[in-house]
PDB file of N, CA and C in Angstrom:
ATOM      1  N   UNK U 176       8.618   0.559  -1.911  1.00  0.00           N
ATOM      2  CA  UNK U 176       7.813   0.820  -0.731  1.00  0.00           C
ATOM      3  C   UNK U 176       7.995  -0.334   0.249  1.00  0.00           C
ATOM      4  N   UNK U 177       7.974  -0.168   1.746  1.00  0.00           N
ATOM      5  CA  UNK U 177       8.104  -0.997   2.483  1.00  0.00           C
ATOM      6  C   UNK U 177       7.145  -0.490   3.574  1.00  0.00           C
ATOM      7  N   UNK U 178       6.317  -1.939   3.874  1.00  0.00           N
ATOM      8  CA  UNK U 178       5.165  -1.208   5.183  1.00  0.00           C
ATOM      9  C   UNK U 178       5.946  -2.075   6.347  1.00  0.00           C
ATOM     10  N   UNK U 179       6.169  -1.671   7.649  1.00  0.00           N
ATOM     11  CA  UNK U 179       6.356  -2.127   8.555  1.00  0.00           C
ATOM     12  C   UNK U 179       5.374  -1.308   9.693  1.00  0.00           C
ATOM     13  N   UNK U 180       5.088  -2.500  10.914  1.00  0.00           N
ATOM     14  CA  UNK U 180       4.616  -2.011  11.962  1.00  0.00           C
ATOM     15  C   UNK U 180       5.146  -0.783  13.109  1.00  0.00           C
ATOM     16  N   UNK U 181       3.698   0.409  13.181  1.00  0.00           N
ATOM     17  CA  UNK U 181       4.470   1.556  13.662  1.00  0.00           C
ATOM     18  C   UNK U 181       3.979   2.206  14.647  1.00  0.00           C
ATOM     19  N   UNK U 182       4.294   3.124  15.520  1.00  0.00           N
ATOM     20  CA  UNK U 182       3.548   3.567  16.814  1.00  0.00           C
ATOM     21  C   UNK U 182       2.433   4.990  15.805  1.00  0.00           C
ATOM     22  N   UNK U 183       1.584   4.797  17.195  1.00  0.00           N
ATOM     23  CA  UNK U 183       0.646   6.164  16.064  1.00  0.00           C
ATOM     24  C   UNK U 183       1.041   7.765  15.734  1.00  0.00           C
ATOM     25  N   UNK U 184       2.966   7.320  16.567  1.00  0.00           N
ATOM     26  CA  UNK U 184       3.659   8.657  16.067  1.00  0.00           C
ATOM     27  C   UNK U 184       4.521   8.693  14.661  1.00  0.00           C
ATOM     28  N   UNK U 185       4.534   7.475  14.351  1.00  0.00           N
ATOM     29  CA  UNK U 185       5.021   7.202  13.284  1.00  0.00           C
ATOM     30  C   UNK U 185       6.899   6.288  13.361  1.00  0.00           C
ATOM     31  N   UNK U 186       6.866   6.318  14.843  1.00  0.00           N
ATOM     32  CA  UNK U 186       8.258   5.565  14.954  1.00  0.00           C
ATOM     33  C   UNK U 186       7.763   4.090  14.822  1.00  0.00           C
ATOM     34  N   UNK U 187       8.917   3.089  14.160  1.00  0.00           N
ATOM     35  CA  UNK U 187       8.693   2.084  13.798  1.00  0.00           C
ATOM     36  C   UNK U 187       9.350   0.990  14.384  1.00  0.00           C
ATOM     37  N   UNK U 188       8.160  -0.151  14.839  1.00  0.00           N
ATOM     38  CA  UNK U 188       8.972  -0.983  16.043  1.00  0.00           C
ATOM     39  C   UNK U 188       9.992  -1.880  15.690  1.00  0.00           C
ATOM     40  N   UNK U 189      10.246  -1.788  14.718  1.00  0.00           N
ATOM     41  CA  UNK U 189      11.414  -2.756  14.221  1.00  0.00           C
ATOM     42  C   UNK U 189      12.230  -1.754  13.163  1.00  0.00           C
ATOM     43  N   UNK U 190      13.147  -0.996  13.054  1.00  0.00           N
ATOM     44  CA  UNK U 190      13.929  -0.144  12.181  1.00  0.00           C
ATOM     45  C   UNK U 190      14.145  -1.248  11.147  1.00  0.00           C
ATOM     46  N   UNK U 191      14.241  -0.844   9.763  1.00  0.00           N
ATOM     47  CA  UNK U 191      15.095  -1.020   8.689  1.00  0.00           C
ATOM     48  C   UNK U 191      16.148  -0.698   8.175  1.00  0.00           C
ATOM     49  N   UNK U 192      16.757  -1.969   8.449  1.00  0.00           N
ATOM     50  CA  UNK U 192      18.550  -1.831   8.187  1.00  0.00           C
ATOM     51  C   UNK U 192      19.072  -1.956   6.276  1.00  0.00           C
ATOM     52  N   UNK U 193      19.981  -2.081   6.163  1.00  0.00           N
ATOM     53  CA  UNK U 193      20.941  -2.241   4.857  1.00  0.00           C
ATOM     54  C   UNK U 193      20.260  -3.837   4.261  1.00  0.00           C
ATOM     55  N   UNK U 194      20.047  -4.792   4.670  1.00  0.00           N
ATOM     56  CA  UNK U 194      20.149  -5.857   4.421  1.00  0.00           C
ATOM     57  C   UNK U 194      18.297  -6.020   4.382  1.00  0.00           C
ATOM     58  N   UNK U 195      17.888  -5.115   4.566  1.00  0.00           N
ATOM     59  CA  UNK U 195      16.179  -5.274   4.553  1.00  0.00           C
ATOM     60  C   UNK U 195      16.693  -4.337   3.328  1.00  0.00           C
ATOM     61  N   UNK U 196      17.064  -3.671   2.882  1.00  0.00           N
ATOM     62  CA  UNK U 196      16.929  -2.822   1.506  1.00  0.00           C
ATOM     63  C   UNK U 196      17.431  -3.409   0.762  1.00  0.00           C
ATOM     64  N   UNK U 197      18.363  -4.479   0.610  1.00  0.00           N
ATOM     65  CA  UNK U 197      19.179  -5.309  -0.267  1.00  0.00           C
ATOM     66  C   UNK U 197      18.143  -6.513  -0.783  1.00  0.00           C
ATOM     67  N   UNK U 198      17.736  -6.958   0.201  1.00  0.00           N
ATOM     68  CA  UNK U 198      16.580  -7.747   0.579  1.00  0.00           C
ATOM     69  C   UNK U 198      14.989  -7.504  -0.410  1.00  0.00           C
ATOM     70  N   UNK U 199      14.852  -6.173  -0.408  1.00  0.00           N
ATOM     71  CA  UNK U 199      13.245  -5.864  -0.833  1.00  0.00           C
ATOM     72  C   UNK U 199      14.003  -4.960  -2.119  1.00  0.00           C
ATOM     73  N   UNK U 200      15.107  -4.421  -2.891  1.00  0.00           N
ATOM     74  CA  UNK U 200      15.250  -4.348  -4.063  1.00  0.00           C
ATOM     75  C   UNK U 200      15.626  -5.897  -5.153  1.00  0.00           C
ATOM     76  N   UNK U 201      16.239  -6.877  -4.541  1.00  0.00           N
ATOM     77  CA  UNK U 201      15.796  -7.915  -5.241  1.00  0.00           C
ATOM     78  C   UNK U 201      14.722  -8.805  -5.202  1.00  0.00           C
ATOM     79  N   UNK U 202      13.627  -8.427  -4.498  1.00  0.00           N
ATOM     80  CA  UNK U 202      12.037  -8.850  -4.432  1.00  0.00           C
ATOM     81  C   UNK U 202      11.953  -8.311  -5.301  1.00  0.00           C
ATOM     82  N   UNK U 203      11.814  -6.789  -5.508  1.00  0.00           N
ATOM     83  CA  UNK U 203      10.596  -6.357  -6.317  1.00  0.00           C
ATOM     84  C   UNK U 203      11.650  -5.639  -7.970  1.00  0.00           C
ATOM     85  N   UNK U 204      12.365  -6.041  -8.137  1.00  0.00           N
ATOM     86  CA  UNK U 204      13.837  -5.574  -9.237  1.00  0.00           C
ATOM     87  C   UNK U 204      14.618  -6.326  -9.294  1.00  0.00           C
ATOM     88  N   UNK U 205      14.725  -7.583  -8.779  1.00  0.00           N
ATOM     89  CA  UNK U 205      15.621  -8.632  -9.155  1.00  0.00           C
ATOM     90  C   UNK U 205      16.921  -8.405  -9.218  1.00  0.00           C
ATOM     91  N   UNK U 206      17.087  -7.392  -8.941  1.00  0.00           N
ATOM     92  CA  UNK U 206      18.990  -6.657  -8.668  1.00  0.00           C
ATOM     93  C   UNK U 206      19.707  -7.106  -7.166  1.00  0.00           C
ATOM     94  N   UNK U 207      20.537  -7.716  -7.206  1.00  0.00           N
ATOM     95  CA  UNK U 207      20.949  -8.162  -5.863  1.00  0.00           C
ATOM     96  C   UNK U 207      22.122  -7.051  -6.129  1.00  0.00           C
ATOM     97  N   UNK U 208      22.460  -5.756  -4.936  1.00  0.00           N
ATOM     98  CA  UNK U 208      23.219  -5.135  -4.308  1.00  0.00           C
ATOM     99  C   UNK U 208      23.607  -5.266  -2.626  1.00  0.00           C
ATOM    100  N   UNK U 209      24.960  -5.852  -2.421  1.00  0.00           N
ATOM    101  CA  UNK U 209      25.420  -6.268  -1.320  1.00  0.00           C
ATOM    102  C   UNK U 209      25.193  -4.883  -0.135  1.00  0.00           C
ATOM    103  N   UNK U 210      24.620  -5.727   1.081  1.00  0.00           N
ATOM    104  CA  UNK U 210      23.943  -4.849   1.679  1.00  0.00           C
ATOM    105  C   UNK U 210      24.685  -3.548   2.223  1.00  0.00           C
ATOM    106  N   UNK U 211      26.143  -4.220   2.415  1.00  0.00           N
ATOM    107  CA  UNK U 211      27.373  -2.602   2.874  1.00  0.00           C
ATOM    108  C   UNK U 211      27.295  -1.325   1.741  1.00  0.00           C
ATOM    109  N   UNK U 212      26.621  -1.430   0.774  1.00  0.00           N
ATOM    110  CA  UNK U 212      26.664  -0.970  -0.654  1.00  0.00           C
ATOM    111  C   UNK U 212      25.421   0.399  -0.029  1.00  0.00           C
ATOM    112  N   UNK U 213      24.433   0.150   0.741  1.00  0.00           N
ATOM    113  CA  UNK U 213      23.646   0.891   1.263  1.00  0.00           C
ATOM    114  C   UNK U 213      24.184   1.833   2.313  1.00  0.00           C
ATOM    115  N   UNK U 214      23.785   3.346   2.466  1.00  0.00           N
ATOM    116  CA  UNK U 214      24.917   4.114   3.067  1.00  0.00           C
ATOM    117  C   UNK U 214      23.736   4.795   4.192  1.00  0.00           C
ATOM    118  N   UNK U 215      23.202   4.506   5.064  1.00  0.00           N
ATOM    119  CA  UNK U 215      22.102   4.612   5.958  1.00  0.00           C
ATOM    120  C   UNK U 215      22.090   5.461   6.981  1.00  0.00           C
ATOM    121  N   UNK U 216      21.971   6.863   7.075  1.00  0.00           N
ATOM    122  CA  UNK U 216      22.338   7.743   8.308  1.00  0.00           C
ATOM    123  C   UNK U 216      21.898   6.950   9.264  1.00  0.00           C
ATOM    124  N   UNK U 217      22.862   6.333  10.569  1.00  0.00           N
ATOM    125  CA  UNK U 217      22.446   6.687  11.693  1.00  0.00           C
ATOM    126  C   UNK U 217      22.336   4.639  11.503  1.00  0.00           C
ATOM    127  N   UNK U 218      22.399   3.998  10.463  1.00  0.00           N
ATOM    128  CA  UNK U 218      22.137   2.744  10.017  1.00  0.00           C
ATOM    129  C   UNK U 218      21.453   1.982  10.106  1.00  0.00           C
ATOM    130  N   UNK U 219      20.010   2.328  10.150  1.00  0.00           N
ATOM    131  CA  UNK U 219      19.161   2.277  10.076  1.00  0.00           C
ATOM    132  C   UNK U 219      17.544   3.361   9.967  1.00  0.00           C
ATOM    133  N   UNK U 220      16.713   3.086   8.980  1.00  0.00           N
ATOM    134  CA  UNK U 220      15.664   3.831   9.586  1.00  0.00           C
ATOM    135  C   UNK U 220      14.196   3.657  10.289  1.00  0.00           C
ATOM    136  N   UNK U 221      14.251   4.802  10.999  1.00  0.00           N
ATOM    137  CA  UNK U 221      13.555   4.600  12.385  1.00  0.00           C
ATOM    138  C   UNK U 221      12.406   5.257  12.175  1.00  0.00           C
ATOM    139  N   UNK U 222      11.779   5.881  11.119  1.00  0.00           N
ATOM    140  CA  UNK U 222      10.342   6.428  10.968  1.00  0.00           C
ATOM    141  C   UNK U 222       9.613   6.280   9.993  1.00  0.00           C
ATOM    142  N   UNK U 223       8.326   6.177   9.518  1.00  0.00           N
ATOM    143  CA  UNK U 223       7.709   6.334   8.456  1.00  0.00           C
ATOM    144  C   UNK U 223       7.925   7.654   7.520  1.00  0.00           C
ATOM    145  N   UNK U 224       8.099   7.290   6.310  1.00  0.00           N
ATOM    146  CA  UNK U 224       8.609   8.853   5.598  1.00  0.00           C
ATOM    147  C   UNK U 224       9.227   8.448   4.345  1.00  0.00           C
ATOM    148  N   UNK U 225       9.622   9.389   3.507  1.00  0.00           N
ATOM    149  CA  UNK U 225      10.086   9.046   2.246  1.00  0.00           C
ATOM    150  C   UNK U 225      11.879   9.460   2.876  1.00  0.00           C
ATOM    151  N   UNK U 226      13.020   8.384   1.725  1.00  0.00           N
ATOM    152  CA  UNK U 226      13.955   8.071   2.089  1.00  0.00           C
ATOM    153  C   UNK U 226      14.705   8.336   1.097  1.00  0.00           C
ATOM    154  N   UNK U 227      15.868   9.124   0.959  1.00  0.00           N
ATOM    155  CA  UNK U 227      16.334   8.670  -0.253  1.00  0.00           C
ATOM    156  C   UNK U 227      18.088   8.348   0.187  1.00  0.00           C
ATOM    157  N   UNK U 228      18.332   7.605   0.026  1.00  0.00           N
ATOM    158  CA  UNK U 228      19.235   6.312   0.389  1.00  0.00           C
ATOM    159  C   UNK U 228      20.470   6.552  -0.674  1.00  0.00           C
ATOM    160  N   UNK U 229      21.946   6.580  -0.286  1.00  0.00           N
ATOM    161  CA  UNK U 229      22.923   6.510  -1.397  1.00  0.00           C
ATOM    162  C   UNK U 229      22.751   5.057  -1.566  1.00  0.00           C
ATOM    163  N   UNK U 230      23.767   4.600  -2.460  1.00  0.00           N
ATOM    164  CA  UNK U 230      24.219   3.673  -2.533  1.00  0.00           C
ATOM    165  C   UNK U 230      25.381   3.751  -3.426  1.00  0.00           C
ATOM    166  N   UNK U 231      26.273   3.319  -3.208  1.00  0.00           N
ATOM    167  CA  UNK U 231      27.759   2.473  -3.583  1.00  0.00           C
ATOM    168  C   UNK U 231      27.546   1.304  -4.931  1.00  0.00           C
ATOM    169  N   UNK U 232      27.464   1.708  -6.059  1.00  0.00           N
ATOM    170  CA  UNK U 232      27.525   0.946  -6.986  1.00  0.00           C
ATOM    171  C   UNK U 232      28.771  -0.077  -7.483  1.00  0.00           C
ATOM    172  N   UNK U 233      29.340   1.000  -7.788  1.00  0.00           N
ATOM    173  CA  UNK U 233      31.428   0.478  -8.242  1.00  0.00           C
ATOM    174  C   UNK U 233      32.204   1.357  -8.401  1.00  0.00           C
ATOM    175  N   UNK U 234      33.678   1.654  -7.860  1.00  0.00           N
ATOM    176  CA  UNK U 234      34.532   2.447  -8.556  1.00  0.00           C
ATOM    177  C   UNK U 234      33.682   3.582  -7.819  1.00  0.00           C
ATOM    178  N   UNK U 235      33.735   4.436  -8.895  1.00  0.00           N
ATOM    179  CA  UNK U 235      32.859   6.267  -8.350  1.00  0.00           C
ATOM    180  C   UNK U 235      31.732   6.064  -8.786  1.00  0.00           C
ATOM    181  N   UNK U 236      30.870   5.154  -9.198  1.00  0.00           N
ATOM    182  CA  UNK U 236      29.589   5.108  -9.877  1.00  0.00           C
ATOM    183  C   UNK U 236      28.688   4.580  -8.125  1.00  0.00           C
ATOM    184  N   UNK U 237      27.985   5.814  -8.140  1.00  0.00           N
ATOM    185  CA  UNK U 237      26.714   5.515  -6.920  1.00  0.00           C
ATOM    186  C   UNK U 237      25.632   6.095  -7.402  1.00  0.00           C
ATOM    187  N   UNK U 238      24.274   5.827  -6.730  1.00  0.00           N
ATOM    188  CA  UNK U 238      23.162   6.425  -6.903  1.00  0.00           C
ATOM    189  C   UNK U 238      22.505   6.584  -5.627  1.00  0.00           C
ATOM    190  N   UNK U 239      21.019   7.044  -6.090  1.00  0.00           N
ATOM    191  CA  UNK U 239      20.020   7.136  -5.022  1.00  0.00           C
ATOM    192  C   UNK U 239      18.750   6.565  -4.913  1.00  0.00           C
ATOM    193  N   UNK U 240      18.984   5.492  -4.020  1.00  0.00           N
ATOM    194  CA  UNK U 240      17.467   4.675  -4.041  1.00  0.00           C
ATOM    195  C   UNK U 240      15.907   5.518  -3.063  1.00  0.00           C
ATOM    196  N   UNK U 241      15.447   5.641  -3.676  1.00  0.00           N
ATOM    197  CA  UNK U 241      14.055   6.409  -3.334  1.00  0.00           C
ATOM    198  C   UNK U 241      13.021   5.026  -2.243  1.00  0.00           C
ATOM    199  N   UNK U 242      13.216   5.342  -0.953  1.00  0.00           N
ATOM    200  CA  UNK U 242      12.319   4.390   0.245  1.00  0.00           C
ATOM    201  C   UNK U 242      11.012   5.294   0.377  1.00  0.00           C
ATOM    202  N   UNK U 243       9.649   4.836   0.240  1.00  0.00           N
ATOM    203  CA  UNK U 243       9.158   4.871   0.866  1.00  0.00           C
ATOM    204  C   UNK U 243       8.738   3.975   2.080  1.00  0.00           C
ATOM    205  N   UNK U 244       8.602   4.490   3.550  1.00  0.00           N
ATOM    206  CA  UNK U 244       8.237   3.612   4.230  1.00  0.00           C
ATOM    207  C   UNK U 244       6.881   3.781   4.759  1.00  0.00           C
ATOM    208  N   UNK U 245       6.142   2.762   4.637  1.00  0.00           N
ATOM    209  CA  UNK U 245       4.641   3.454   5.344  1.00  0.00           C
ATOM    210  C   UNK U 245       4.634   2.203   6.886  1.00  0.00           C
ATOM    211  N   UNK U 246       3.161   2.711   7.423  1.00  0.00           N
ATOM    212  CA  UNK U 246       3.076   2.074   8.460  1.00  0.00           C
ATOM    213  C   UNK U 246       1.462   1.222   8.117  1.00  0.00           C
ATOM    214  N   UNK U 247       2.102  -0.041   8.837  1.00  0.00           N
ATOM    215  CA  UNK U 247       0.993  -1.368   8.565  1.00  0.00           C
ATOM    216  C   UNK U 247       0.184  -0.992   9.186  1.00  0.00           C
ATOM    217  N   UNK U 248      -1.544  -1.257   8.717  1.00  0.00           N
ATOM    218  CA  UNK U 248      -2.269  -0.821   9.345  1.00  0.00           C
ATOM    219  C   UNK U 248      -2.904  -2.367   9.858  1.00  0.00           C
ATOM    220  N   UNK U 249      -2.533  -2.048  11.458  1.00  0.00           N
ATOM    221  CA  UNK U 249      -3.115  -3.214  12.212  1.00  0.00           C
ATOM    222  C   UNK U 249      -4.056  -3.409  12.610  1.00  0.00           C
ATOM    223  N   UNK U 250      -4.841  -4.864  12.631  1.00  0.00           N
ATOM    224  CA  UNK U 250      -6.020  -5.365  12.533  1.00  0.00           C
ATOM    225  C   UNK U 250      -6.401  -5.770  14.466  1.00  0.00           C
ATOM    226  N   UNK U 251      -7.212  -5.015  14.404  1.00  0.00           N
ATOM    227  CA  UNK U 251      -7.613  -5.462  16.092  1.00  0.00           C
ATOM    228  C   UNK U 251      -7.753  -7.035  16.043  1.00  0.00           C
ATOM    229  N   UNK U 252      -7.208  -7.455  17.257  1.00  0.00           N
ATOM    230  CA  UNK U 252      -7.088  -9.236  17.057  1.00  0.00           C
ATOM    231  C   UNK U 252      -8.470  -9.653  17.935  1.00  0.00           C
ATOM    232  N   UNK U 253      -9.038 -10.174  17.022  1.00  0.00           N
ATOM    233  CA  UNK U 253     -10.837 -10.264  17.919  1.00  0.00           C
ATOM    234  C   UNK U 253     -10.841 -11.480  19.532  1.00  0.00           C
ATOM    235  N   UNK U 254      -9.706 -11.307  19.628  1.00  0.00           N
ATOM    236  CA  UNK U 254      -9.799 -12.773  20.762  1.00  0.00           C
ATOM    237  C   UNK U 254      -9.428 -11.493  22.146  1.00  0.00           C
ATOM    238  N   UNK U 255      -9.032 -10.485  21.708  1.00  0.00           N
ATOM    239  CA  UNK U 255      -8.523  -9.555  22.900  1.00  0.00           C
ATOM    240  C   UNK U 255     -10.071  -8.634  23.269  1.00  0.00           C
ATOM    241  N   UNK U 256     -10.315  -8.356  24.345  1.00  0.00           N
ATOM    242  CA  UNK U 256     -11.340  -8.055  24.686  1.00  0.00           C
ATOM    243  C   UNK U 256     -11.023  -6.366  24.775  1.00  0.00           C
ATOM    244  N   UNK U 257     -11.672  -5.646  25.083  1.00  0.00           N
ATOM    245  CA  UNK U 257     -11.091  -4.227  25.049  1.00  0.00           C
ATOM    246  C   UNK U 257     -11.515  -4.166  26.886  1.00  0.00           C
ATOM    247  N   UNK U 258     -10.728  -3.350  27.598  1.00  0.00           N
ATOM    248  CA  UNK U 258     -11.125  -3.481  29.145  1.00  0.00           C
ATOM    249  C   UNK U 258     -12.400  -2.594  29.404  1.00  0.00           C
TER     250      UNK U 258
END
């Protein structure tokens, strides 16, 4: 699972690339897979939603990594006044 910040349509202001998935499977699985190894329509993703991702293992051996992405739920910053 990965939360990143998102509009209240669900597009996300910063996309997740190959190297954020390479990145957050050896956080949470300790498996380091080189980030070209990730096969990303479009190369990156751009919405909140479930993902399922090839990947390039070795030789003919690939699989499918399962993304969920959700959206951060942001904290009104109390110093901003509302107009």
């Amino acid at each position: 699972e990965i939360t990143r910040k998102a509009s209240s349509t669900g597009k996300l202001f910063n996309g997740i690339n190959r190297e954020d998935l390479a990145d957050k499977l050896h956080e949470v699985a300790g498996i380091r897979i080189p980030p070209e190894s990730f096969k990303i329509e479009h190369g990156h993703i751009e919405r909140v939603g479930d993902y399922q991702v090839p990947v390039h293992l070795t030789g003919d051996i690939n699989a499918v990594l399962r993304v969920s992405v959700k959206a951060a739920v942001l904290k009104p910053d109390p110093k901003k006044q509302p107009f």
